[in-house]
PDB file of C-alpha atoms in Angstrom:
ATOM      1  CA  MET A 811      32.337 -52.705   0.844  1.00 45.00           C
ATOM      2  CA  ILE A 812      34.204 -49.428   1.704  1.00 46.00           C
ATOM      3  CA  ASN A 813      36.536 -49.735  -1.041  1.00 46.00           C
ATOM      4  CA  PHE A 814      33.669 -50.162  -3.472  1.00 47.00           C
ATOM      5  CA  ILE A 815      32.008 -46.990  -2.089  1.00 47.00           C
ATOM      6  CA  LEU A 816      35.189 -45.237  -2.507  1.00 45.00           C
ATOM      7  CA  LYS A 817      35.600 -46.327  -6.077  1.00 50.00           C
ATOM      8  CA  THR A 818      32.060 -45.427  -7.223  1.00 49.00           C
ATOM      9  CA  GLN A 819      31.498 -42.221  -5.194  1.00 50.00           C
ATOM     10  CA  LEU A 820      34.914 -40.609  -4.908  1.00 50.00           C
ATOM     11  CA  PRO A 821      35.282 -39.833  -8.707  1.00 56.00           C
ATOM     12  CA  THR A 822      31.946 -38.095  -8.752  1.00 55.00           C
ATOM     13  CA  LYS A 823      32.807 -36.063  -5.477  1.00 55.00           C
ATOM     14  CA  VAL A 824      36.070 -35.067  -6.720  1.00 51.00           C
ATOM     15  CA  TRP A 825      34.587 -33.948  -9.934  1.00 49.00           C
ATOM     16  CA  ILE A 826      32.037 -31.863  -8.316  1.00 58.00           C
ATOM     17  CA  LEU A 827      34.879 -30.421  -5.959  1.00 52.00           C
ATOM     18  CA  GLY A 828      36.944 -29.709  -9.076  1.00 54.00           C
ATOM     19  CA  LEU A 829      34.113 -27.763 -10.922  1.00 51.00           C
ATOM     20  CA  CYS A 830      33.422 -25.677  -7.722  1.00 53.00           C
ATOM     21  CA  LEU A 831      37.161 -24.873  -7.284  1.00 51.00           C
ATOM     22  CA  VAL A 832      37.378 -23.743 -11.071  1.00 50.00           C
ATOM     23  CA  ALA A 833      34.235 -21.751 -10.724  1.00 52.00           C
ATOM     24  CA  PHE A 834      35.387 -20.184  -7.280  1.00 52.00           C
ATOM     25  CA  GLY A 835      38.917 -19.651  -9.014  1.00 52.00           C
ATOM     26  CA  VAL A 836      37.208 -17.839 -11.922  1.00 49.00           C
ATOM     27  CA  GLU A 837      35.279 -15.653  -9.299  1.00 53.00           C
ATOM     28  CA  LEU A 838      38.332 -14.841  -7.438  1.00 53.00           C
ATOM     29  CA  GLY A 839      39.900 -13.654 -10.687  1.00 58.00           C
ATOM     30  CA  ALA A 840      37.035 -11.295 -11.645  1.00 63.00           C
ATOM     31  CA  GLN A 841      37.052  -7.518 -11.037  1.00 75.00           C
ATOM     32  CA  ALA A 842      35.125  -6.075  -8.284  1.00 80.00           C
ATOM     33  CA  VAL A 843      31.731  -4.440  -9.142  1.00 79.00           C
ATOM     34  CA  ASN A 844      29.512  -2.184  -7.083  1.00 83.00           C
ATOM     35  CA  LEU A 845      25.593  -2.162  -6.704  1.00 83.00           C
ATOM     36  CA  GLU A 846      25.116   0.404  -9.368  1.00 85.00           C
ATOM     37  CA  GLN A 847      27.103  -1.654 -11.956  1.00 83.00           C
ATOM     38  CA  CYS A 848      24.888  -4.804 -10.993  1.00 79.00           C
ATOM     39  CA  VAL A 849      21.748  -2.655 -11.187  1.00 79.00           C
ATOM     40  CA  THR A 850      22.732  -1.216 -14.688  1.00 82.00           C
ATOM     41  CA  TRP A 851      23.821  -4.561 -16.099  1.00 80.00           C
ATOM     42  CA  ALA A 852      20.577  -6.255 -14.931  1.00 76.00           C
ATOM     43  CA  GLN A 853      18.374  -3.553 -16.521  1.00 72.00           C
ATOM     44  CA  GLN A 854      20.304  -4.002 -19.803  1.00 74.00           C
ATOM     45  CA  HIS A 855      20.346  -7.703 -19.832  1.00 74.00           C
ATOM     46  CA  TYR A 856      16.823  -8.806 -18.104  1.00 75.00           C
ATOM     47  CA  PRO A 857      14.280  -9.503 -20.857  1.00 69.00           C
ATOM     48  CA  THR A 858      11.411  -7.545 -19.361  1.00 70.00           C
ATOM     49  CA  ALA A 859      13.462  -4.539 -18.612  1.00 67.00           C
ATOM     50  CA  ARG A 860      13.926  -3.745 -22.172  1.00 69.00           C
ATOM     51  CA  ASN A 861      10.069  -3.797 -22.601  1.00 78.00           C
ATOM     52  CA  GLU A 862       9.368  -1.761 -19.553  1.00 79.00           C
ATOM     53  CA  ALA A 863       8.002   1.269 -21.493  1.00 82.00           C
ATOM     54  CA  LEU A 864       5.826  -0.949 -23.470  1.00 86.00           C
ATOM     55  CA  ILE A 865       4.639  -2.713 -20.506  1.00 86.00           C
ATOM     56  CA  GLN A 866       3.744   0.549 -18.891  1.00 88.00           C
ATOM     57  CA  ARG A 867       2.018   1.660 -22.025  1.00 91.00           C
ATOM     58  CA  VAL A 868      -0.154  -1.502 -22.042  1.00 92.00           C
ATOM     59  CA  ALA A 869      -1.023  -1.041 -18.423  1.00 91.00           C
ATOM     60  CA  ASP A 870      -2.199   2.717 -18.957  1.00 92.00           C
ATOM     61  CA  LEU A 871      -4.322   1.605 -22.029  1.00 91.00           C
ATOM     62  CA  GLN A 872      -5.922  -1.250 -19.959  1.00 89.00           C
ATOM     63  CA  ILE A 873      -6.677   1.414 -17.213  1.00 87.00           C
ATOM     64  CA  ALA A 874      -8.264   3.696 -19.771  1.00 85.00           C
ATOM     65  CA  GLN A 875     -10.356   0.972 -21.325  1.00 81.00           C
ATOM     66  CA  THR A 876     -11.641  -0.016 -18.047  1.00 78.00           C
ATOM     67  CA  SER A 877     -12.387   3.312 -16.878  1.00 76.00           C
ATOM     68  CA  SER A 878     -14.194   4.118 -20.209  1.00 75.00           C
ATOM     69  CA  GLY A 879     -16.585   1.028 -19.639  1.00 73.00           C
ATOM     70  CA  PHE A 880     -18.524   3.066 -17.107  1.00 77.00           C
ATOM     71  CA  TRP A 881     -19.869   5.654 -19.603  1.00 82.00           C
ATOM     72  CA  PRO A 882     -23.242   5.159 -20.845  1.00 86.00           C
ATOM     73  CA  GLN A 883     -23.825   3.701 -24.305  1.00 87.00           C
ATOM     74  CA  LEU A 884     -26.477   5.087 -26.535  1.00 92.00           C
ATOM     75  CA  GLY A 885     -28.071   3.282 -29.377  1.00 95.00           C
ATOM     76  CA  VAL A 886     -30.738   3.924 -32.194  1.00 96.00           C
ATOM     77  CA  GLN A 887     -31.815   1.280 -34.386  1.00 96.00           C
ATOM     78  CA  GLY A 888     -34.427   1.282 -37.298  1.00 96.00           C
ATOM     79  CA  GLN A 889     -36.313  -1.171 -39.253  1.00 95.00           C
ATOM     80  CA  TRP A 890     -38.139  -1.147 -42.656  1.00 94.00           C
ATOM     81  CA  THR A 891     -40.317  -3.941 -43.864  1.00 93.00           C
ATOM     82  CA  TYR A 892     -42.286  -4.436 -47.048  1.00 91.00           C
ATOM     83  CA  GLN A 893     -45.110  -6.895 -46.995  1.00 87.00           C
ATOM     84  CA  SER A 894     -46.162  -8.356 -50.432  1.00 87.00           C
ATOM     85  CA  ASP A 895     -49.469  -9.017 -49.236  1.00 85.00           C
ATOM     86  CA  VAL A 896     -51.527  -7.623 -46.265  1.00 81.00           C
ATOM     87  CA  THR A 897     -54.538  -9.101 -44.587  1.00 81.00           C
ATOM     88  CA  GLY A 898     -57.772  -7.346 -44.591  1.00 79.00           C
ATOM     89  CA  LEU A 899     -61.689  -7.864 -43.907  1.00 78.00           C
ATOM     90  CA  PRO A 900     -63.251  -9.680 -46.681  1.00 79.00           C
ATOM     91  CA  PHE A 901     -66.440  -7.776 -45.942  1.00 81.00           C
ATOM     92  CA  GLU A 902     -67.616  -4.324 -45.249  1.00 81.00           C
ATOM     93  CA  LEU A 903     -69.107  -3.415 -41.849  1.00 81.00           C
ATOM     94  CA  PRO A 904     -72.024  -0.799 -42.227  1.00 85.00           C
ATOM     95  CA  GLY A 905     -71.229   2.538 -40.575  1.00 85.00           C
ATOM     96  CA  LEU A 906     -67.595   1.479 -39.678  1.00 84.00           C
ATOM     97  CA  GLN A 907     -64.761   2.365 -41.767  1.00 82.00           C
ATOM     98  CA  VAL A 908     -61.647  -0.132 -41.344  1.00 80.00           C
ATOM     99  CA  PRO A 909     -58.478   1.283 -42.213  1.00 81.00           C
ATOM    100  CA  THR A 910     -56.172  -0.761 -44.664  1.00 80.00           C
ATOM    101  CA  ILE A 911     -52.797  -1.716 -43.464  1.00 81.00           C
ATOM    102  CA  SER A 912     -50.000  -0.277 -45.521  1.00 84.00           C
ATOM    103  CA  GLN A 913     -47.723  -2.737 -47.344  1.00 87.00           C
ATOM    104  CA  GLU A 914     -44.553  -0.731 -45.891  1.00 91.00           C
ATOM    105  CA  GLN A 915     -43.886  -0.644 -42.160  1.00 91.00           C
ATOM    106  CA  TYR A 916     -41.380   1.389 -40.306  1.00 93.00           C
ATOM    107  CA  LYS A 917     -39.987   1.048 -36.811  1.00 95.00           C
ATOM    108  CA  VAL A 918     -37.512   3.256 -35.027  1.00 96.00           C
ATOM    109  CA  TRP A 919     -36.337   2.830 -31.439  1.00 96.00           C
ATOM    110  CA  GLY A 920     -33.590   3.914 -29.075  1.00 97.00           C
ATOM    111  CA  GLU A 921     -31.723   2.315 -26.298  1.00 95.00           C
ATOM    112  CA  VAL A 922     -29.608   3.756 -23.307  1.00 94.00           C
ATOM    113  CA  PHE A 923     -27.336   1.241 -21.438  1.00 89.00           C
ATOM    114  CA  VAL A 924     -25.615   2.247 -18.060  1.00 86.00           C
ATOM    115  CA  PRO A 925     -23.377  -0.318 -16.674  1.00 81.00           C
ATOM    116  CA  LEU A 926     -23.431  -0.549 -13.032  1.00 80.00           C
ATOM    117  CA  THR A 927     -20.333  -2.733 -12.691  1.00 74.00           C
ATOM    118  CA  ASN A 928     -17.444  -3.354 -14.894  1.00 64.00           C
ATOM    119  CA  GLY A 929     -17.959  -6.913 -15.883  1.00 60.00           C
TER     120      GLY A 929
END
């Protein structure tokens, strides 16, 4: 049983140990670096570090957009309609003059919207 375990697990352990020694040996042969060099290397090679100015610009624009949402919004609308036929009274009332409705009708209105929250 022990012989079986050594035959099956020993090559795997030796392989892992060999990889660790090779990696450690490569590490020992490397030159010494200081913290400033590590930070510089990280800033040059980290993907989001390259886009830091762009990320900051997006954040500034989002803040500007959010703060502009609290300004009042003004709106003016208008409507014009033309009726092909208008209703009227089919008879005359004595002593009372009933005005006729125009076929053209106009409507203008304004709105003011003041948001209380941003949402």
